[in-house]
PDB file of C-alpha atoms in Angstrom:
ATOM      1  CA  MET A  15     -15.056  30.061 -40.250  1.00 80.00           C
ATOM      2  CA  ASP A  16     -11.822  30.062 -38.278  1.00 85.00           C
ATOM      3  CA  ARG A  17     -12.097  28.844 -34.679  1.00 90.00           C
ATOM      4  CA  ILE A  18      -9.863  29.348 -31.664  1.00 93.00           C
ATOM      5  CA  LEU A  19     -10.011  26.872 -28.789  1.00 95.00           C
ATOM      6  CA  THR A  20      -8.220  26.988 -25.442  1.00 95.00           C
ATOM      7  CA  TYR A  21      -7.636  23.991 -23.165  1.00 96.00           C
ATOM      8  CA  THR A  22      -6.197  23.698 -19.661  1.00 96.00           C
ATOM      9  CA  ILE A  23      -4.616  20.298 -19.159  1.00 96.00           C
ATOM     10  CA  GLN A  24      -6.081  18.344 -16.254  1.00 95.00           C
ATOM     11  CA  PRO A  25      -4.107  16.060 -13.911  1.00 95.00           C
ATOM     12  CA  GLU A  26      -5.512  12.891 -15.513  1.00 95.00           C
ATOM     13  CA  GLN A  27      -4.236  14.130 -18.917  1.00 95.00           C
ATOM     14  CA  GLU A  28      -0.657  14.639 -17.727  1.00 94.00           C
ATOM     15  CA  GLY A  29       1.917  12.666 -19.689  1.00 95.00           C
ATOM     16  CA  THR A  30      -0.177  12.599 -22.860  1.00 96.00           C
ATOM     17  CA  GLN A  31       1.427  13.577 -26.160  1.00 95.00           C
ATOM     18  CA  LEU A  32      -0.071  16.757 -27.591  1.00 96.00           C
ATOM     19  CA  LEU A  33      -1.074  15.033 -30.821  1.00 94.00           C
ATOM     20  CA  ASP A  34      -2.833  12.233 -28.948  1.00 96.00           C
ATOM     21  CA  PHE A  35      -4.671  14.817 -26.850  1.00 96.00           C
ATOM     22  CA  LEU A  36      -5.984  16.594 -29.957  1.00 95.00           C
ATOM     23  CA  ARG A  37      -7.065  13.305 -31.508  1.00 94.00           C
ATOM     24  CA  SER A  38      -8.950  12.453 -28.312  1.00 94.00           C
ATOM     25  CA  LYS A  39     -10.835  15.728 -28.697  1.00 93.00           C
ATOM     26  CA  GLY A  40     -11.965  14.798 -32.206  1.00 91.00           C
ATOM     27  CA  PHE A  41      -9.434  16.656 -34.325  1.00 92.00           C
ATOM     28  CA  SER A  42      -9.493  14.889 -37.691  1.00 89.00           C
ATOM     29  CA  ARG A  43      -6.481  14.177 -39.862  1.00 89.00           C
ATOM     30  CA  GLY A  44      -7.640  16.877 -42.277  1.00 87.00           C
ATOM     31  CA  ILE A  45      -7.852  19.536 -39.563  1.00 90.00           C
ATOM     32  CA  LEU A  46      -4.439  18.614 -38.165  1.00 90.00           C
ATOM     33  CA  SER A  47      -2.956  18.804 -41.667  1.00 88.00           C
ATOM     34  CA  SER A  48      -4.506  22.241 -42.259  1.00 85.00           C
ATOM     35  CA  MET A  49      -2.740  23.602 -39.174  1.00 86.00           C
ATOM     36  CA  LYS A  50       0.753  22.508 -40.226  1.00 84.00           C
ATOM     37  CA  ALA A  51       1.405  25.582 -42.373  1.00 80.00           C
ATOM     38  CA  ASP A  52       0.829  27.987 -39.467  1.00 85.00           C
ATOM     39  CA  LYS A  53       3.597  27.796 -36.879  1.00 86.00           C
ATOM     40  CA  ASN A  54       1.333  29.582 -34.402  1.00 88.00           C
ATOM     41  CA  ALA A  55      -1.656  27.268 -34.912  1.00 92.00           C
ATOM     42  CA  ILE A  56      -0.728  25.219 -31.836  1.00 94.00           C
ATOM     43  CA  GLN A  57       0.656  27.108 -28.863  1.00 94.00           C
ATOM     44  CA  LEU A  58       1.626  25.392 -25.634  1.00 96.00           C
ATOM     45  CA  ASN A  59       2.116  27.808 -22.728  1.00 96.00           C
ATOM     46  CA  GLY A  60       2.629  30.652 -25.187  1.00 93.00           C
ATOM     47  CA  GLU A  61       5.195  28.846 -27.337  1.00 92.00           C
ATOM     48  CA  ARG A  62       4.895  26.695 -30.430  1.00 92.00           C
ATOM     49  CA  GLY A  63       3.590  23.253 -29.610  1.00 91.00           C
ATOM     50  CA  PHE A  64       4.585  20.069 -31.406  1.00 90.00           C
ATOM     51  CA  GLY A  65       2.831  16.748 -31.841  1.00 90.00           C
ATOM     52  CA  LYS A  66       5.256  14.915 -29.568  1.00 93.00           C
ATOM     53  CA  SER A  67       5.210  17.557 -26.848  1.00 94.00           C
ATOM     54  CA  ILE A  68       4.381  15.949 -23.485  1.00 96.00           C
ATOM     55  CA  LEU A  69       1.566  17.696 -21.642  1.00 96.00           C
ATOM     56  CA  GLN A  70       1.721  18.559 -17.953  1.00 95.00           C
ATOM     57  CA  ALA A  71      -1.155  19.343 -15.592  1.00 96.00           C
ATOM     58  CA  GLY A  72      -1.958  23.061 -15.740  1.00 96.00           C
ATOM     59  CA  ASP A  73      -0.528  23.534 -19.241  1.00 96.00           C
ATOM     60  CA  SER A  74      -2.383  26.028 -21.422  1.00 96.00           C
ATOM     61  CA  LEU A  75      -3.056  24.885 -24.976  1.00 96.00           C
ATOM     62  CA  HIS A  76      -4.149  27.472 -27.540  1.00 95.00           C
ATOM     63  CA  ILE A  77      -5.394  26.081 -30.881  1.00 95.00           C
ATOM     64  CA  HIS A  78      -6.171  28.085 -34.028  1.00 93.00           C
ATOM     65  CA  ILE A  79      -8.206  26.076 -36.550  1.00 91.00           C
ATOM     66  CA  PRO A  80      -8.156  27.744 -39.985  1.00 86.00           C
ATOM     67  CA  GLU A  81     -10.992  27.638 -42.496  1.00 82.00           C
ATOM     68  CA  ALA A  82      -9.467  25.763 -45.419  1.00 72.00           C
ATOM     69  CA  ASP A  83     -12.499  25.453 -47.713  1.00 70.00           C
ATOM     70  CA  ASN A  84     -14.848  27.859 -49.461  1.00 67.00           C
ATOM     71  CA  THR A  85     -18.354  27.947 -50.927  1.00 61.00           C
ATOM     72  CA  GLU A  86     -17.794  30.571 -53.601  1.00 65.00           C
ATOM     73  CA  ASN A  87     -19.735  28.448 -56.093  1.00 83.00           C
ATOM     74  CA  ILE A  88     -22.967  28.718 -54.051  1.00 91.00           C
ATOM     75  CA  LEU A  89     -25.106  31.663 -55.114  1.00 92.00           C
ATOM     76  CA  PRO A  90     -26.364  33.761 -52.168  1.00 93.00           C
ATOM     77  CA  VAL A  91     -30.175  34.038 -52.335  1.00 95.00           C
ATOM     78  CA  LYS A  92     -32.314  35.924 -49.833  1.00 96.00           C
ATOM     79  CA  MET A  93     -34.701  33.551 -48.054  1.00 95.00           C
ATOM     80  CA  ASP A  94     -36.755  33.514 -44.876  1.00 94.00           C
ATOM     81  CA  LEU A  95     -34.906  31.048 -42.656  1.00 96.00           C
ATOM     82  CA  SER A  96     -36.422  29.617 -39.495  1.00 97.00           C
ATOM     83  CA  ILE A  97     -33.471  29.492 -37.089  1.00 98.00           C
ATOM     84  CA  LEU A  98     -33.992  27.228 -34.089  1.00 98.00           C
ATOM     85  CA  TYR A  99     -30.559  27.653 -32.488  1.00 98.00           C
ATOM     86  CA  GLU A 100     -27.293  29.414 -33.220  1.00 97.00           C
ATOM     87  CA  ASP A 101     -23.974  29.915 -31.486  1.00 96.00           C
ATOM     88  CA  GLU A 102     -20.327  30.246 -32.504  1.00 94.00           C
ATOM     89  CA  ASP A 103     -20.112  26.635 -33.660  1.00 96.00           C
ATOM     90  CA  ILE A 104     -23.467  25.444 -34.987  1.00 97.00           C
ATOM     91  CA  LEU A 105     -26.624  26.642 -36.688  1.00 98.00           C
ATOM     92  CA  VAL A 106     -29.844  24.621 -36.485  1.00 98.00           C
ATOM     93  CA  ILE A 107     -32.476  25.398 -39.124  1.00 98.00           C
ATOM     94  CA  ASN A 108     -36.116  24.362 -39.338  1.00 98.00           C
ATOM     95  CA  LYS A 109     -36.064  23.441 -43.034  1.00 97.00           C
ATOM     96  CA  ALA A 110     -39.145  24.224 -45.074  1.00 96.00           C
ATOM     97  CA  ALA A 111     -40.816  21.905 -47.571  1.00 96.00           C
ATOM     98  CA  ASP A 112     -39.935  22.099 -51.282  1.00 95.00           C
ATOM     99  CA  MET A 113     -36.361  23.067 -50.410  1.00 95.00           C
ATOM    100  CA  PRO A 114     -33.411  20.900 -51.465  1.00 95.00           C
ATOM    101  CA  VAL A 115     -30.552  20.839 -48.987  1.00 94.00           C
ATOM    102  CA  HIS A 116     -27.771  21.102 -51.591  1.00 91.00           C
ATOM    103  CA  PRO A 117     -27.525  22.651 -55.075  1.00 89.00           C
ATOM    104  CA  SER A 118     -27.777  20.184 -57.944  1.00 87.00           C
ATOM    105  CA  ILE A 119     -28.721  20.115 -61.615  1.00 87.00           C
ATOM    106  CA  GLY A 120     -31.846  22.222 -61.967  1.00 86.00           C
ATOM    107  CA  ASN A 121     -31.541  23.473 -58.376  1.00 88.00           C
ATOM    108  CA  TYR A 122     -28.972  26.241 -58.402  1.00 89.00           C
ATOM    109  CA  ASP A 123     -30.719  29.000 -56.474  1.00 92.00           C
ATOM    110  CA  ASN A 124     -33.583  27.440 -54.479  1.00 94.00           C
ATOM    111  CA  THR A 125     -31.726  25.387 -51.890  1.00 96.00           C
ATOM    112  CA  LEU A 126     -31.054  25.770 -48.198  1.00 96.00           C
ATOM    113  CA  ALA A 127     -27.386  26.287 -49.074  1.00 95.00           C
ATOM    114  CA  ASN A 128     -28.289  29.412 -51.092  1.00 95.00           C
ATOM    115  CA  GLY A 129     -30.303  30.890 -48.237  1.00 96.00           C
ATOM    116  CA  VAL A 130     -27.662  30.174 -45.591  1.00 96.00           C
ATOM    117  CA  THR A 131     -24.903  31.589 -47.803  1.00 94.00           C
ATOM    118  CA  TRP A 132     -26.908  34.821 -48.136  1.00 95.00           C
ATOM    119  CA  TYR A 133     -27.543  34.898 -44.372  1.00 96.00           C
ATOM    120  CA  PHE A 134     -23.837  34.887 -43.536  1.00 94.00           C
ATOM    121  CA  LYS A 135     -22.909  37.200 -46.390  1.00 92.00           C
ATOM    122  CA  GLU A 136     -25.295  39.799 -44.951  1.00 94.00           C
ATOM    123  CA  LYS A 137     -23.553  39.390 -41.573  1.00 92.00           C
ATOM    124  CA  GLY A 138     -20.185  39.889 -43.249  1.00 90.00           C
ATOM    125  CA  GLN A 139     -19.002  36.459 -42.155  1.00 87.00           C
ATOM    126  CA  HIS A 140     -17.138  33.870 -44.179  1.00 83.00           C
ATOM    127  CA  PHE A 141     -19.072  30.619 -44.057  1.00 86.00           C
ATOM    128  CA  VAL A 142     -18.548  27.160 -45.516  1.00 91.00           C
ATOM    129  CA  TYR A 143     -21.731  25.142 -45.955  1.00 93.00           C
ATOM    130  CA  ARG A 144     -21.474  21.919 -43.953  1.00 94.00           C
ATOM    131  CA  CYS A 145     -24.717  20.025 -43.415  1.00 94.00           C
ATOM    132  CA  ILE A 146     -24.584  17.301 -40.741  1.00 96.00           C
ATOM    133  CA  ASN A 147     -27.958  15.541 -41.035  1.00 92.00           C
ATOM    134  CA  ARG A 148     -29.808  15.573 -44.346  1.00 89.00           C
ATOM    135  CA  LEU A 149     -33.482  15.754 -45.193  1.00 94.00           C
ATOM    136  CA  ASP A 150     -35.306  15.035 -48.441  1.00 93.00           C
ATOM    137  CA  ARG A 151     -36.477  18.041 -50.436  1.00 94.00           C
ATOM    138  CA  ASP A 152     -40.047  17.781 -49.129  1.00 96.00           C
ATOM    139  CA  THR A 153     -39.231  16.637 -45.597  1.00 97.00           C
ATOM    140  CA  THR A 154     -39.375  19.481 -43.089  1.00 98.00           C
ATOM    141  CA  GLY A 155     -37.701  19.948 -39.753  1.00 98.00           C
ATOM    142  CA  ALA A 156     -34.522  20.342 -37.736  1.00 98.00           C
ATOM    143  CA  LEU A 157     -31.206  20.279 -39.567  1.00 97.00           C
ATOM    144  CA  ILE A 158     -27.722  20.973 -38.161  1.00 98.00           C
ATOM    145  CA  LEU A 159     -25.073  23.045 -39.933  1.00 97.00           C
ATOM    146  CA  ALA A 160     -21.505  23.221 -38.616  1.00 96.00           C
ATOM    147  CA  LYS A 161     -19.848  26.639 -38.691  1.00 95.00           C
ATOM    148  CA  ASN A 162     -16.225  25.466 -38.664  1.00 93.00           C
ATOM    149  CA  PRO A 163     -14.159  22.415 -39.633  1.00 92.00           C
ATOM    150  CA  TYR A 164     -13.766  21.186 -36.058  1.00 94.00           C
ATOM    151  CA  SER A 165     -17.474  21.267 -35.237  1.00 96.00           C
ATOM    152  CA  ALA A 166     -18.150  19.491 -38.520  1.00 94.00           C
ATOM    153  CA  ALA A 167     -15.642  16.741 -37.737  1.00 93.00           C
ATOM    154  CA  VAL A 168     -17.027  16.120 -34.239  1.00 95.00           C
ATOM    155  CA  LEU A 169     -20.675  16.171 -35.312  1.00 97.00           C
ATOM    156  CA  SER A 170     -20.013  14.008 -38.370  1.00 94.00           C
ATOM    157  CA  ALA A 171     -18.389  11.440 -36.084  1.00 93.00           C
ATOM    158  CA  GLN A 172     -21.486  11.553 -33.869  1.00 95.00           C
ATOM    159  CA  MET A 173     -23.684  10.905 -36.903  1.00 93.00           C
ATOM    160  CA  LYS A 174     -21.496   8.018 -38.034  1.00 91.00           C
ATOM    161  CA  GLN A 175     -21.590   6.499 -34.547  1.00 92.00           C
ATOM    162  CA  ARG A 176     -25.405   7.023 -34.357  1.00 91.00           C
ATOM    163  CA  GLN A 177     -25.077   9.368 -31.399  1.00 95.00           C
ATOM    164  CA  ILE A 178     -27.398  12.024 -32.820  1.00 96.00           C
ATOM    165  CA  ARG A 179     -30.955  11.043 -31.926  1.00 95.00           C
ATOM    166  CA  ARG A 180     -33.427  12.053 -34.610  1.00 95.00           C
ATOM    167  CA  THR A 181     -37.134  12.064 -33.831  1.00 98.00           C
ATOM    168  CA  TYR A 182     -39.519  12.189 -36.781  1.00 98.00           C
ATOM    169  CA  LEU A 183     -43.262  12.677 -36.960  1.00 98.00           C
ATOM    170  CA  ALA A 184     -45.242  11.272 -39.883  1.00 98.00           C
ATOM    171  CA  ILE A 185     -48.877  10.954 -40.870  1.00 98.00           C
ATOM    172  CA  VAL A 186     -49.532   7.580 -42.458  1.00 98.00           C
ATOM    173  CA  GLN A 187     -52.414   5.846 -44.175  1.00 97.00           C
ATOM    174  CA  GLY A 188     -54.563   3.586 -42.005  1.00 96.00           C
ATOM    175  CA  ILE A 189     -54.463   2.714 -38.322  1.00 96.00           C
ATOM    176  CA  ALA A 190     -50.860   1.746 -37.634  1.00 97.00           C
ATOM    177  CA  PRO A 191     -49.888  -0.721 -34.874  1.00 97.00           C
ATOM    178  CA  GLU A 192     -49.270   0.873 -31.477  1.00 97.00           C
ATOM    179  CA  GLN A 193     -45.526   0.371 -31.830  1.00 97.00           C
ATOM    180  CA  GLY A 194     -42.977  -1.736 -33.614  1.00 97.00           C
ATOM    181  CA  THR A 195     -39.557  -2.127 -35.193  1.00 98.00           C
ATOM    182  CA  ILE A 196     -39.043  -2.540 -38.919  1.00 98.00           C
ATOM    183  CA  ASP A 197     -35.822  -4.404 -39.709  1.00 98.00           C
ATOM    184  CA  ALA A 198     -35.789  -4.643 -43.492  1.00 98.00           C
ATOM    185  CA  PRO A 199     -32.835  -3.915 -45.817  1.00 98.00           C
ATOM    186  CA  ILE A 200     -33.276  -1.218 -48.444  1.00 98.00           C
ATOM    187  CA  GLY A 201     -31.888  -1.118 -51.976  1.00 96.00           C
ATOM    188  CA  ARG A 202     -32.382   0.796 -55.187  1.00 95.00           C
ATOM    189  CA  ALA A 203     -35.475  -0.137 -57.189  1.00 94.00           C
ATOM    190  CA  ALA A 204     -34.815  -1.598 -60.623  1.00 89.00           C
ATOM    191  CA  ASP A 205     -34.635   0.919 -63.486  1.00 86.00           C
ATOM    192  CA  SER A 206     -34.846   3.930 -61.126  1.00 89.00           C
ATOM    193  CA  THR A 207     -32.247   6.379 -59.837  1.00 87.00           C
ATOM    194  CA  ILE A 208     -34.612   7.721 -57.189  1.00 92.00           C
ATOM    195  CA  GLU A 209     -36.961   5.034 -55.925  1.00 95.00           C
ATOM    196  CA  ARG A 210     -35.910   2.617 -53.193  1.00 97.00           C
ATOM    197  CA  GLN A 211     -37.468  -0.650 -52.046  1.00 96.00           C
ATOM    198  CA  VAL A 212     -37.137  -3.322 -49.388  1.00 97.00           C
ATOM    199  CA  ASP A 213     -34.643  -5.799 -50.799  1.00 96.00           C
ATOM    200  CA  PHE A 214     -33.770  -8.750 -48.551  1.00 96.00           C
ATOM    201  CA  ALA A 215     -31.344 -10.172 -51.126  1.00 95.00           C
ATOM    202  CA  ASN A 216     -29.200  -7.154 -51.978  1.00 94.00           C
ATOM    203  CA  GLY A 217     -30.309  -4.233 -49.794  1.00 96.00           C
ATOM    204  CA  GLU A 218     -28.361  -2.488 -47.035  1.00 97.00           C
ATOM    205  CA  SER A 219     -29.371  -2.942 -43.410  1.00 97.00           C
ATOM    206  CA  ALA A 220     -32.099  -0.539 -42.292  1.00 97.00           C
ATOM    207  CA  VAL A 221     -33.884  -0.387 -38.925  1.00 97.00           C
ATOM    208  CA  THR A 222     -36.754   1.935 -37.975  1.00 98.00           C
ATOM    209  CA  HIS A 223     -38.567   2.106 -34.623  1.00 98.00           C
ATOM    210  CA  TYR A 224     -42.036   3.629 -34.500  1.00 98.00           C
ATOM    211  CA  GLU A 225     -44.851   4.404 -32.056  1.00 98.00           C
ATOM    212  CA  ARG A 226     -48.400   5.465 -32.851  1.00 98.00           C
ATOM    213  CA  LEU A 227     -49.267   8.719 -31.083  1.00 97.00           C
ATOM    214  CA  ASP A 228     -52.846   9.195 -32.265  1.00 96.00           C
ATOM    215  CA  THR A 229     -55.399   8.097 -34.840  1.00 94.00           C
ATOM    216  CA  TYR A 230     -57.579  10.221 -37.123  1.00 89.00           C
ATOM    217  CA  HIS A 231     -60.311   8.145 -38.791  1.00 85.00           C
ATOM    218  CA  SER A 232     -58.373   6.618 -41.692  1.00 91.00           C
ATOM    219  CA  TYR A 233     -54.808   7.625 -40.774  1.00 95.00           C
ATOM    220  CA  SER A 234     -52.333   7.778 -37.897  1.00 97.00           C
ATOM    221  CA  LEU A 235     -49.785  10.170 -36.441  1.00 98.00           C
ATOM    222  CA  ILE A 236     -46.621   8.261 -35.614  1.00 98.00           C
ATOM    223  CA  GLU A 237     -43.256   8.995 -34.039  1.00 98.00           C
ATOM    224  CA  LEU A 238     -40.173   7.368 -35.550  1.00 98.00           C
ATOM    225  CA  HIS A 239     -36.532   6.863 -34.622  1.00 97.00           C
ATOM    226  CA  LEU A 240     -33.858   5.632 -37.011  1.00 95.00           C
ATOM    227  CA  GLU A 241     -30.968   3.318 -36.236  1.00 92.00           C
ATOM    228  CA  THR A 242     -29.701   3.736 -39.787  1.00 91.00           C
ATOM    229  CA  GLY A 243     -29.982   6.483 -42.382  1.00 88.00           C
ATOM    230  CA  ARG A 244     -30.832   4.946 -45.722  1.00 93.00           C
ATOM    231  CA  THR A 245     -32.294   7.019 -48.531  1.00 93.00           C
ATOM    232  CA  HIS A 246     -36.106   7.275 -48.132  1.00 96.00           C
ATOM    233  CA  GLN A 247     -35.880   4.885 -45.172  1.00 97.00           C
ATOM    234  CA  ILE A 248     -39.042   5.982 -43.351  1.00 98.00           C
ATOM    235  CA  ARG A 249     -41.039   6.261 -46.559  1.00 98.00           C
ATOM    236  CA  VAL A 250     -39.993   2.807 -47.791  1.00 98.00           C
ATOM    237  CA  HIS A 251     -40.418   1.092 -44.432  1.00 98.00           C
ATOM    238  CA  MET A 252     -43.878   2.478 -43.771  1.00 98.00           C
ATOM    239  CA  LYS A 253     -45.018   1.443 -47.233  1.00 98.00           C
ATOM    240  CA  HIS A 254     -43.534  -2.002 -46.560  1.00 98.00           C
ATOM    241  CA  ILE A 255     -45.802  -2.551 -43.526  1.00 98.00           C
ATOM    242  CA  GLY A 256     -48.865  -1.231 -45.351  1.00 97.00           C
ATOM    243  CA  HIS A 257     -48.980   2.290 -43.922  1.00 98.00           C
ATOM    244  CA  PRO A 258     -47.436   4.640 -46.518  1.00 98.00           C
ATOM    245  CA  LEU A 259     -47.031   8.329 -45.766  1.00 98.00           C
ATOM    246  CA  LEU A 260     -49.821  10.625 -46.869  1.00 97.00           C
ATOM    247  CA  GLY A 261     -48.879  12.835 -49.803  1.00 97.00           C
ATOM    248  CA  ASP A 262     -45.923  10.667 -50.812  1.00 97.00           C
ATOM    249  CA  PHE A 263     -45.980  10.994 -54.606  1.00 95.00           C
ATOM    250  CA  LEU A 264     -43.374   8.254 -55.030  1.00 96.00           C
ATOM    251  CA  TYR A 265     -44.606   5.550 -52.670  1.00 96.00           C
ATOM    252  CA  HIS A 266     -48.281   6.483 -52.228  1.00 96.00           C
ATOM    253  CA  PRO A 267     -49.197   8.372 -55.444  1.00 95.00           C
ATOM    254  CA  GLU A 268     -52.945   7.850 -55.107  1.00 95.00           C
ATOM    255  CA  ASP A 269     -53.134  10.108 -52.037  1.00 94.00           C
ATOM    256  CA  HIS A 270     -53.503  13.874 -52.548  1.00 94.00           C
ATOM    257  CA  SER A 271     -54.536  14.970 -49.054  1.00 94.00           C
ATOM    258  CA  ILE A 272     -51.304  16.988 -48.698  1.00 96.00           C
ATOM    259  CA  SER A 273     -48.956  18.348 -51.349  1.00 95.00           C
ATOM    260  CA  ARG A 274     -45.835  16.528 -50.116  1.00 97.00           C
ATOM    261  CA  GLN A 275     -44.931  13.546 -47.951  1.00 97.00           C
ATOM    262  CA  ALA A 276     -46.199  14.184 -44.429  1.00 98.00           C
ATOM    263  CA  LEU A 277     -42.825  13.791 -42.733  1.00 98.00           C
ATOM    264  CA  HIS A 278     -41.130  16.138 -40.283  1.00 98.00           C
ATOM    265  CA  CYS A 279     -37.903  15.953 -38.246  1.00 98.00           C
ATOM    266  CA  ALA A 280     -39.364  17.167 -34.957  1.00 98.00           C
ATOM    267  CA  SER A 281     -36.345  16.886 -32.686  1.00 98.00           C
ATOM    268  CA  LEU A 282     -32.577  16.410 -32.613  1.00 98.00           C
ATOM    269  CA  THR A 283     -30.643  15.442 -29.490  1.00 98.00           C
ATOM    270  CA  PHE A 284     -26.848  15.577 -29.656  1.00 98.00           C
ATOM    271  CA  THR A 285     -23.711  16.559 -27.789  1.00 97.00           C
ATOM    272  CA  HIS A 286     -22.460  20.065 -28.485  1.00 97.00           C
ATOM    273  CA  PRO A 287     -19.101  19.700 -30.279  1.00 96.00           C
ATOM    274  CA  ILE A 288     -17.311  22.224 -28.048  1.00 95.00           C
ATOM    275  CA  THR A 289     -19.057  22.446 -24.683  1.00 94.00           C
ATOM    276  CA  GLY A 290     -20.020  18.775 -24.402  1.00 94.00           C
ATOM    277  CA  GLU A 291     -23.505  19.845 -23.312  1.00 97.00           C
ATOM    278  CA  THR A 292     -26.423  17.648 -24.373  1.00 98.00           C
ATOM    279  CA  LEU A 293     -28.728  19.713 -26.582  1.00 98.00           C
ATOM    280  CA  THR A 294     -32.270  18.898 -27.643  1.00 98.00           C
ATOM    281  CA  ILE A 295     -33.584  21.132 -30.413  1.00 98.00           C
ATOM    282  CA  ASN A 296     -37.283  20.925 -31.244  1.00 98.00           C
ATOM    283  CA  ALA A 297     -39.060  22.002 -34.421  1.00 98.00           C
ATOM    284  CA  LYS A 298     -42.818  22.381 -34.198  1.00 96.00           C
ATOM    285  CA  LEU A 299     -45.065  20.508 -36.607  1.00 96.00           C
ATOM    286  CA  PRO A 300     -45.422  22.513 -39.846  1.00 97.00           C
ATOM    287  CA  GLU A 301     -48.693  24.189 -40.737  1.00 96.00           C
ATOM    288  CA  ASP A 302     -49.624  21.853 -43.583  1.00 96.00           C
ATOM    289  CA  MET A 303     -49.359  18.784 -41.320  1.00 97.00           C
ATOM    290  CA  GLN A 304     -51.231  20.587 -38.534  1.00 95.00           C
ATOM    291  CA  GLN A 305     -54.029  21.424 -40.970  1.00 93.00           C
ATOM    292  CA  LEU A 306     -54.214  17.807 -42.114  1.00 92.00           C
ATOM    293  CA  LEU A 307     -54.691  16.669 -38.515  1.00 92.00           C
ATOM    294  CA  SER A 308     -57.236  19.409 -37.752  1.00 87.00           C
ATOM    295  CA  GLN A 309     -59.395  18.306 -40.695  1.00 79.00           C
ATOM    296  CA  SER A 310     -59.911  14.873 -39.206  1.00 63.00           C
TER     297      SER A 310
END
């Protein structure tokens, strides 16, 4: 979607070049390039603004950010979406289990992208699918989508700089330690395109912090926070310390107490890309995990 932003230059910003000001606000090279073709994309006090324009306190800066991409190749499919938060810039979804985030071979019409595309088509709004944090197909929970290129650039930078705090809940086999940190590199398992493993020789750095919240006879409910975002990181790390996730067909195939890995992104805390407000979005524990705990 297109986005229009208006700034009033503050005294401490006086003397700054316009281009440097936009960069300080998180405007990426791609966004700045997309605005070049529109002579009215950057207006300074009602006139065309240029990158080397020097800003003065009280100046009014009007920015039009065009939508340069499209998602015409994503098939709109009606789905029941659990929306946790929505405004002009972001959409936060509580993703269901058995739902891939992106279309792929064999998954053309059953993904979150299909459902979100339908949602905005019904509203008559042009929308480009931009997913900020990603979840495995069978992992449930909070997931951020950016509605415009600028929000995507700012939030992606937050993800890269580990400024988006992700809180996960998992149910694992056995009585886990009260708390701990797992610092063990993760790499691809031999002869597999999917499976990962702890690999101290060739793996990439991976750090997971966890705390046991409760115990249920032969398993534990734990809270986890990630410093890194490796594929299957929580699943691999918990298996590594002897407490694999219940229902994890790949890393704990002998357990059938739940039909998918018992893993849920329960909370996201991040800075809103436009307002600068700190947001915490919570997603309640899904029914299948609740039922597993209630059966204890």
